[in-house]
Short mmCIF file of C-alpha atoms in Angstrom, two decimals:
data_model
loop_
_atom_site.label_atom_id
_atom_site.label_comp_id
_atom_site.label_asym_id
_atom_site.label_seq_id
_atom_site.Cartn_x
_atom_site.Cartn_y
_atom_site.Cartn_z
CA UNK A 1 44.31 -56.36 -114.38
CA UNK A 2 43.38 -56.73 -117.63
CA UNK A 3 40.41 -54.65 -119.51
CA UNK A 4 38.03 -56.91 -121.60
CA UNK A 5 35.86 -53.43 -123.20
CA UNK A 6 33.17 -53.75 -123.96
CA UNK A 7 32.26 -55.29 -127.23
CA UNK A 8 29.37 -52.43 -127.40
CA UNK A 9 30.81 -49.10 -125.43
CA UNK A 10 27.87 -47.89 -126.27
CA UNK A 11 29.40 -44.22 -125.37
CA UNK A 12 31.82 -43.53 -128.35
CA UNK A 13 30.45 -42.57 -131.43
CA UNK A 14 31.17 -45.07 -133.80
CA UNK A 15 31.29 -43.21 -137.66
CA UNK A 16 32.09 -46.05 -140.23
CA UNK A 17 35.68 -47.47 -139.14
CA UNK A 18 38.50 -47.50 -142.06
CA UNK A 19 39.57 -51.22 -142.55
CA UNK A 20 41.71 -52.39 -145.47
CA UNK A 21 40.04 -53.73 -148.00
CA UNK A 22 42.82 -54.86 -150.27
CA UNK A 23 42.50 -58.58 -149.12
CA UNK A 24 46.05 -59.65 -148.75
CA UNK A 25 46.72 -56.89 -145.52
CA UNK A 26 45.49 -57.13 -141.87
CA UNK A 27 45.19 -54.01 -139.32
CA UNK A 28 45.49 -54.00 -135.58
CA UNK A 29 45.05 -50.84 -133.74
CA UNK A 30 47.93 -50.04 -131.09
CA UNK A 31 47.81 -48.12 -127.83
CA UNK A 32 51.04 -47.36 -126.41
CA UNK A 33 51.43 -44.34 -125.32
CA UNK A 34 52.25 -40.64 -126.71
CA UNK A 35 52.26 -42.56 -130.73
CA UNK A 36 54.53 -40.34 -132.31
CA UNK A 37 56.83 -43.45 -131.05
CA UNK A 38 54.44 -46.30 -131.16
CA UNK A 39 54.07 -44.89 -134.81
CA UNK A 40 57.91 -45.03 -135.30
CA UNK A 41 58.73 -47.68 -134.36
CA UNK A 42 55.86 -50.88 -136.95
CA UNK A 43 57.43 -48.85 -139.52
CA UNK A 44 60.46 -50.19 -139.26
CA UNK A 45 59.07 -53.21 -138.76
CA UNK A 46 59.41 -55.89 -141.63
CA UNK A 47 55.58 -57.67 -142.99
CA UNK A 48 53.95 -53.32 -141.83
CA UNK A 49 52.95 -52.24 -145.07
CA UNK A 50 52.08 -48.99 -143.21
CA UNK A 51 51.34 -47.07 -140.66
CA UNK A 52 49.04 -43.68 -139.17
CA UNK A 53 48.49 -42.34 -135.57
CA UNK A 54 45.48 -41.39 -134.98
CA UNK A 55 42.68 -41.49 -131.61
CA UNK A 56 40.79 -44.35 -131.32
CA UNK A 57 37.05 -45.01 -129.62
CA UNK A 58 36.66 -41.70 -128.77
CA UNK A 59 32.71 -39.74 -127.39
CA UNK A 60 33.88 -37.12 -129.15
CA UNK A 61 33.64 -37.00 -133.54
CA UNK A 62 36.26 -35.95 -134.93
CA UNK A 63 38.41 -35.06 -131.65
CA UNK A 64 41.29 -32.29 -131.66
CA UNK A 65 44.44 -33.10 -129.92
CA UNK A 66 43.56 -30.73 -128.13
CA UNK A 67 40.47 -31.51 -127.28
CA UNK A 68 42.19 -35.29 -126.51
CA UNK A 69 44.25 -33.96 -124.24
CA UNK A 70 42.13 -32.36 -122.03
CA UNK A 71 41.05 -36.47 -122.12
CA UNK A 72 37.11 -34.97 -122.26
CA UNK A 73 37.02 -37.40 -125.73
CA UNK A 74 38.83 -41.18 -123.12
CA UNK A 75 40.42 -40.89 -126.69
CA UNK A 76 43.07 -43.26 -126.44
CA UNK A 77 46.36 -42.12 -128.48
CA UNK A 78 46.74 -45.11 -130.63
CA UNK A 79 48.57 -46.44 -134.20
CA UNK A 80 46.65 -48.21 -137.04
CA UNK A 81 49.50 -50.60 -138.28
CA UNK A 82 48.41 -52.03 -141.16
CA UNK A 83 50.87 -55.66 -142.66
CA UNK A 84 50.58 -58.20 -144.57
CA UNK A 85 49.98 -61.91 -142.97
CA UNK A 86 52.84 -64.29 -145.13
CA UNK A 87 55.61 -62.53 -143.55
CA UNK A 88 54.71 -60.95 -139.94
CA UNK A 89 52.20 -62.37 -137.13
CA UNK A 90 49.93 -60.99 -135.25
CA UNK A 91 51.51 -62.20 -132.19
CA UNK A 92 54.76 -61.73 -133.54
CA UNK A 93 53.23 -57.92 -133.79
CA UNK A 94 52.46 -57.67 -130.05
CA UNK A 95 55.59 -59.43 -129.07
CA UNK A 96 57.07 -56.23 -130.32
CA UNK A 97 54.81 -53.72 -128.97
CA UNK A 98 55.27 -54.93 -125.85
CA UNK A 99 58.63 -53.96 -125.49
CA UNK A 100 57.50 -50.12 -125.73
CA UNK A 101 55.26 -50.40 -122.88
CA UNK A 102 55.15 -50.60 -119.45
CA UNK A 103 52.06 -52.35 -119.52
CA UNK A 104 51.08 -52.63 -116.24
CA UNK A 105 50.97 -49.49 -115.55
CA UNK A 106 48.12 -47.36 -115.37
CA UNK A 107 47.28 -44.48 -117.88
CA UNK A 108 51.02 -43.16 -118.51
CA UNK A 109 53.87 -44.08 -120.87
CA UNK A 110 57.03 -42.92 -119.75
CA UNK A 111 56.68 -39.57 -119.13
CA UNK A 112 53.37 -39.19 -120.51
CA UNK A 113 49.84 -38.88 -118.46
CA UNK A 114 46.55 -38.96 -118.53
CA UNK A 115 44.47 -41.64 -119.92
CA UNK A 116 44.81 -41.10 -123.50
CA UNK A 117 48.75 -42.27 -123.12
CA UNK A 118 46.45 -45.40 -121.80
CA UNK A 119 47.79 -49.14 -122.98
CA UNK A 120 45.65 -51.34 -125.58
CA UNK A 121 45.67 -53.65 -128.14
CA UNK A 122 41.73 -52.65 -130.82
CA UNK A 123 41.04 -55.47 -133.64
CA UNK A 124 38.59 -55.45 -136.81
CA UNK A 125 38.66 -58.42 -137.20
CA UNK A 126 36.87 -61.05 -134.97
CA UNK A 127 38.95 -63.42 -135.58
CA UNK A 128 41.95 -61.72 -134.32
CA UNK A 129 40.33 -62.31 -130.02
CA UNK A 130 41.68 -65.63 -129.20
CA UNK A 131 45.27 -64.65 -129.97
CA UNK A 132 45.24 -61.33 -128.34
CA UNK A 133 44.11 -62.74 -125.30
CA UNK A 134 46.32 -66.09 -125.53
CA UNK A 135 49.54 -63.28 -125.86
CA UNK A 136 48.46 -61.55 -122.92
CA UNK A 137 48.32 -64.24 -120.96
CA UNK A 138 51.56 -65.27 -121.64
CA UNK A 139 52.84 -61.81 -121.61
CA UNK A 140 51.08 -61.27 -117.88
CA UNK A 141 53.42 -64.31 -117.21
CA UNK A 142 56.15 -62.90 -116.75
CA UNK A 143 54.38 -59.94 -114.46
CA UNK A 144 53.59 -60.22 -110.73
CA UNK A 145 51.45 -57.13 -110.47
CA UNK A 146 48.30 -56.79 -112.87
CA UNK A 147 48.36 -55.22 -116.67
CA UNK A 148 46.39 -52.17 -117.73
CA UNK A 149 46.30 -53.43 -121.51
CA UNK A 150 42.79 -53.31 -123.07
CA UNK A 151 41.54 -55.67 -125.48
CA UNK A 152 38.79 -55.05 -127.03
CA UNK A 153 37.03 -53.94 -130.79
CA UNK A 154 37.88 -50.51 -132.35
CA UNK A 155 34.54 -48.69 -132.15
CA UNK A 156 36.00 -45.47 -133.71
CA UNK A 157 39.64 -44.11 -135.39
CA UNK A 158 39.85 -40.52 -135.71
CA UNK A 159 43.69 -40.32 -137.56
CA UNK A 160 45.35 -37.42 -135.82
CA UNK A 161 46.08 -34.31 -137.95
CA UNK A 162 48.78 -33.53 -139.94
CA UNK A 163 52.32 -32.00 -138.02
CA UNK A 164 51.47 -35.94 -136.31
CA UNK A 165 51.47 -38.54 -138.51
CA UNK A 166 55.92 -40.26 -138.71
CA UNK A 167 56.50 -37.40 -136.63
CA UNK A 168 59.87 -38.75 -136.03
CA UNK A 169 61.00 -38.85 -139.15
CA UNK A 170 60.31 -35.65 -139.57
CA UNK A 171 61.87 -34.03 -136.31
CA UNK A 172 64.47 -37.04 -135.34
CA UNK A 173 65.47 -35.45 -132.12
CA UNK A 174 61.40 -35.45 -130.88
CA UNK A 175 60.72 -36.93 -127.50
CA UNK A 176 59.73 -40.84 -128.22
CA UNK A 177 59.07 -43.18 -124.84
CA UNK A 178 60.74 -46.08 -127.12
CA UNK A 179 64.31 -45.82 -126.67
CA UNK A 180 66.71 -46.49 -129.30
CA UNK A 181 67.40 -49.69 -128.93
CA UNK A 182 63.78 -50.88 -128.31
CA UNK A 183 63.81 -49.08 -131.96
CA UNK A 184 66.87 -51.00 -133.21
CA UNK A 185 64.84 -54.08 -132.28
CA UNK A 186 61.74 -52.80 -134.22
CA UNK A 187 64.31 -52.45 -137.63
CA UNK A 188 66.00 -56.06 -137.11
CA UNK A 189 63.25 -57.72 -136.38
CA UNK A 190 62.33 -60.91 -139.04
CA UNK A 191 59.07 -63.25 -138.08
CA UNK A 192 61.05 -65.99 -139.68
CA UNK A 193 57.86 -69.03 -138.70
CA UNK A 194 56.15 -67.11 -141.40
CA UNK A 195 57.33 -67.00 -143.89
CA UNK A 196 58.97 -70.49 -143.28
CA UNK A 197 54.68 -71.88 -142.64
CA UNK A 198 53.78 -69.11 -146.06
CA UNK A 199 56.93 -71.74 -147.77
CA UNK A 200 57.00 -74.29 -146.22
CA UNK A 201 53.02 -75.08 -145.56
CA UNK A 202 52.12 -78.06 -144.04
CA UNK A 203 49.12 -80.87 -145.28
CA UNK A 204 46.54 -81.28 -143.35
CA UNK A 205 45.53 -83.95 -141.17
CA UNK A 206 43.75 -86.13 -144.23
CA UNK A 207 46.82 -85.42 -146.56
CA UNK A 208 49.35 -85.83 -143.99
CA UNK A 209 47.51 -89.80 -143.14
CA UNK A 210 48.15 -90.64 -146.85
CA UNK A 211 52.11 -89.07 -147.27
CA UNK A 212 53.52 -90.70 -144.22
CA UNK A 213 54.91 -93.95 -143.11
CA UNK A 214 52.57 -95.56 -140.39
CA UNK A 215 56.15 -94.72 -138.85
CA UNK A 216 56.67 -91.21 -140.06
CA UNK A 217 53.34 -90.46 -139.16
CA UNK A 218 53.22 -91.61 -135.35
CA UNK A 219 56.64 -89.79 -135.07
CA UNK A 220 55.95 -87.08 -137.15
CA UNK A 221 52.32 -85.26 -135.27
CA UNK A 222 52.16 -88.21 -132.11
CA UNK A 223 55.48 -87.65 -130.47
CA UNK A 224 56.83 -91.46 -131.60
CA UNK A 225 60.08 -92.37 -130.84
CA UNK A 226 61.24 -95.18 -132.70
CA UNK A 227 63.88 -97.51 -131.98
CA UNK A 228 67.72 -97.10 -132.18
CA UNK A 229 70.08 -97.87 -134.09
CA UNK A 230 67.67 -99.81 -135.89
CA UNK A 231 66.82 -96.24 -138.26
CA UNK A 232 66.38 -95.19 -142.00
CA UNK A 233 69.31 -92.82 -140.65
CA UNK A 234 71.25 -93.86 -138.00
CA UNK A 235 74.34 -94.51 -140.31
CA UNK A 236 74.33 -92.23 -143.16
CA UNK A 237 76.27 -90.59 -143.92
CA UNK A 238 76.60 -89.44 -147.01
CA UNK A 239 76.69 -85.30 -148.47
CA UNK A 240 73.41 -83.35 -148.45
CA UNK A 241 70.08 -82.29 -145.94
CA UNK A 242 67.93 -83.76 -143.93
CA UNK A 243 64.09 -81.62 -144.59
CA UNK A 244 61.48 -81.91 -143.03
CA UNK A 245 59.15 -85.09 -144.19
CA UNK A 246 55.65 -83.50 -144.23
CA UNK A 247 56.58 -79.73 -145.40
CA UNK A 248 60.20 -79.63 -147.26
CA UNK A 249 61.14 -77.61 -144.93
CA UNK A 250 65.73 -77.68 -144.71
CA UNK A 251 66.67 -78.50 -140.88
CA UNK A 252 70.19 -80.19 -141.28
CA UNK A 253 73.08 -80.68 -143.56
CA UNK A 254 75.31 -83.29 -143.54
CA UNK A 255 78.40 -81.47 -142.85
CA UNK A 256 76.61 -81.65 -139.34
CA UNK A 257 75.90 -85.06 -138.37
CA UNK A 258 78.30 -86.76 -136.40
CA UNK A 259 78.35 -90.84 -135.23
CA UNK A 260 76.88 -89.87 -131.78
CA UNK A 261 76.44 -93.84 -131.37
CA UNK A 262 72.65 -92.51 -129.14
CA UNK A 263 71.41 -94.78 -132.27
CA UNK A 264 69.68 -91.66 -133.78
CA UNK A 265 70.42 -89.15 -136.66
CA UNK A 266 72.58 -86.48 -134.59
CA UNK A 267 73.98 -83.28 -135.50
CA UNK A 268 76.18 -80.75 -133.74
CA UNK A 269 73.07 -77.32 -134.37
CA UNK A 270 69.86 -77.03 -137.21
CA UNK A 271 70.75 -75.29 -140.55
CA UNK A 272 70.11 -71.71 -139.14
CA UNK A 273 68.82 -71.56 -135.56
CA UNK A 274 64.96 -70.83 -136.59
CA UNK A 275 64.87 -73.90 -138.59
CA UNK A 276 63.18 -76.05 -135.77
CA UNK A 277 61.58 -74.37 -132.37
CA UNK A 278 62.25 -75.87 -128.56
CA UNK A 279 59.95 -76.43 -125.88
CA UNK A 280 60.62 -77.97 -122.31
CA UNK A 281 58.45 -82.10 -122.52
CA UNK A 282 58.18 -84.00 -119.01
CA UNK A 283 56.61 -86.46 -120.83
CA UNK A 284 58.21 -90.25 -119.61
CA UNK A 285 58.97 -89.54 -116.57
CA UNK A 286 62.05 -86.92 -117.42
CA UNK A 287 62.53 -83.32 -118.40
CA UNK A 288 63.78 -82.91 -122.21
CA UNK A 289 64.19 -80.18 -124.90
CA UNK A 290 61.90 -81.11 -127.75
CA UNK A 291 63.62 -80.54 -131.14
CA UNK A 292 59.96 -79.29 -133.75
CA UNK A 293 60.06 -77.63 -136.58
CA UNK A 294 59.92 -73.86 -137.02
CA UNK A 295 56.92 -75.13 -140.59
CA UNK A 296 55.21 -77.91 -139.85
CA UNK A 297 55.34 -77.87 -136.05
CA UNK A 298 56.00 -81.23 -136.65
CA UNK A 299 58.19 -83.55 -133.40
CA UNK A 300 61.70 -83.80 -135.06
CA UNK A 301 63.58 -85.36 -131.79
CA UNK A 302 65.17 -83.22 -128.27
CA UNK A 303 68.81 -81.44 -127.53
CA UNK A 304 70.25 -82.27 -125.10
CA UNK A 305 73.92 -80.56 -124.06
CA UNK A 306 76.43 -83.74 -124.37
CA UNK A 307 77.94 -83.39 -127.90
CA UNK A 308 81.40 -82.03 -129.20
CA UNK A 309 82.67 -78.76 -127.56
CA UNK A 310 84.56 -78.20 -130.76
CA UNK A 311 81.39 -77.90 -132.34
CA UNK A 312 79.24 -75.71 -129.91
CA UNK A 313 78.02 -78.75 -127.65
CA UNK A 314 74.76 -79.61 -128.71
CA UNK A 315 73.69 -83.16 -129.72
CA UNK A 316 70.49 -82.61 -132.13
CA UNK A 317 69.34 -86.30 -131.71
CA UNK A 318 66.76 -86.68 -134.53
CA UNK A 319 64.65 -89.62 -135.47
CA UNK A 320 65.26 -89.98 -138.79
CA UNK A 321 61.31 -90.99 -139.57
CA UNK A 322 60.74 -87.19 -139.30
CA UNK A 323 62.92 -87.15 -141.85
CA UNK A 324 63.98 -87.19 -145.30
CA UNK A 325 67.66 -87.17 -146.62
CA UNK A 326 68.20 -85.09 -150.26
CA UNK A 327 71.75 -85.85 -152.16
CA UNK A 328 74.20 -83.20 -153.04
CA UNK A 329 72.95 -84.25 -157.17
CA UNK A 330 69.87 -83.64 -155.94
CA UNK A 331 69.56 -80.11 -154.37
CA UNK A 332 69.86 -77.88 -157.27
CA UNK A 333 66.69 -79.86 -158.58
CA UNK A 334 64.33 -79.40 -155.67
CA UNK A 335 64.57 -76.43 -154.85
CA UNK A 336 67.63 -76.28 -152.29
CA UNK A 337 70.71 -75.40 -154.70
CA UNK A 338 71.36 -72.42 -152.64
CA UNK A 339 72.54 -74.49 -149.15
CA UNK A 340 75.15 -77.08 -152.25
CA UNK A 341 77.25 -74.65 -151.17
CA UNK A 342 77.75 -74.42 -147.57
CA UNK A 343 78.35 -78.63 -147.32
CA UNK A 344 81.97 -78.08 -148.59
#
């Protein structure tokens, strides 16, 4: 079962919690077994500002490691993760966290057994709770067994002794329940979607209604489909790039465009793998793969496995109304100069 902690946890000693005071930073507290590995893992993630090993939700003030190990404090070995929300999101961090734990194990991770090694997600910002609940709910769909992850507000947090801090940096051969392959995932992790959303923010709905045509709004926001062959870019093959009509995020290159005969612009691939997201679309009695822009989350069209084999076999069938074409001679002036060489 997923344990939702009481908001008041009266058994815990409640000293002031050292929350971050930087308005451009956020924090989350993650218990994932031995904190040596959890701290090292998150210290490698791009967008994480700092980490600290400690003891969370203890019923004993300032517990020592030996007290925590005795099981009498009810504290969990926990890592305080301070991060830049403009670079990495909480859902992204939680997805990484799940890779480091067995979420069905109760009071145990790896070779470590005891209540101090339980898994838990503890927050200091109430607005984080819906994201945490949704994330754990999605995770639970991948398991038949109930999850044993505690979810609740942080009641207290005491930094662990100095020798525990950055332990694996100081002792590279030290014990860790997280494998080197999982550590490599942290080292290479980049929350591209969050970076894109901050670079290309989506205007509010009122602005979109004012700036988009009726057709553009219907396609981009309401998921409509424009008429085939009678749209702006079906027959457009001049060099340039196609960007999100709402945010300006680069989506497709003219060099990847081909005439599929379907009546809509067709591309063999997006400008980058992270430029778009996909999801299953069951509308109109069909099962298709919808394509949406990563930054603005606008409806673009669908992707099909019937594209040219020599370019990967995919056909991104995209509505012209979801796009704006920037010709190559305007790319530099509009801030897309770094993509010009990719058209050659």
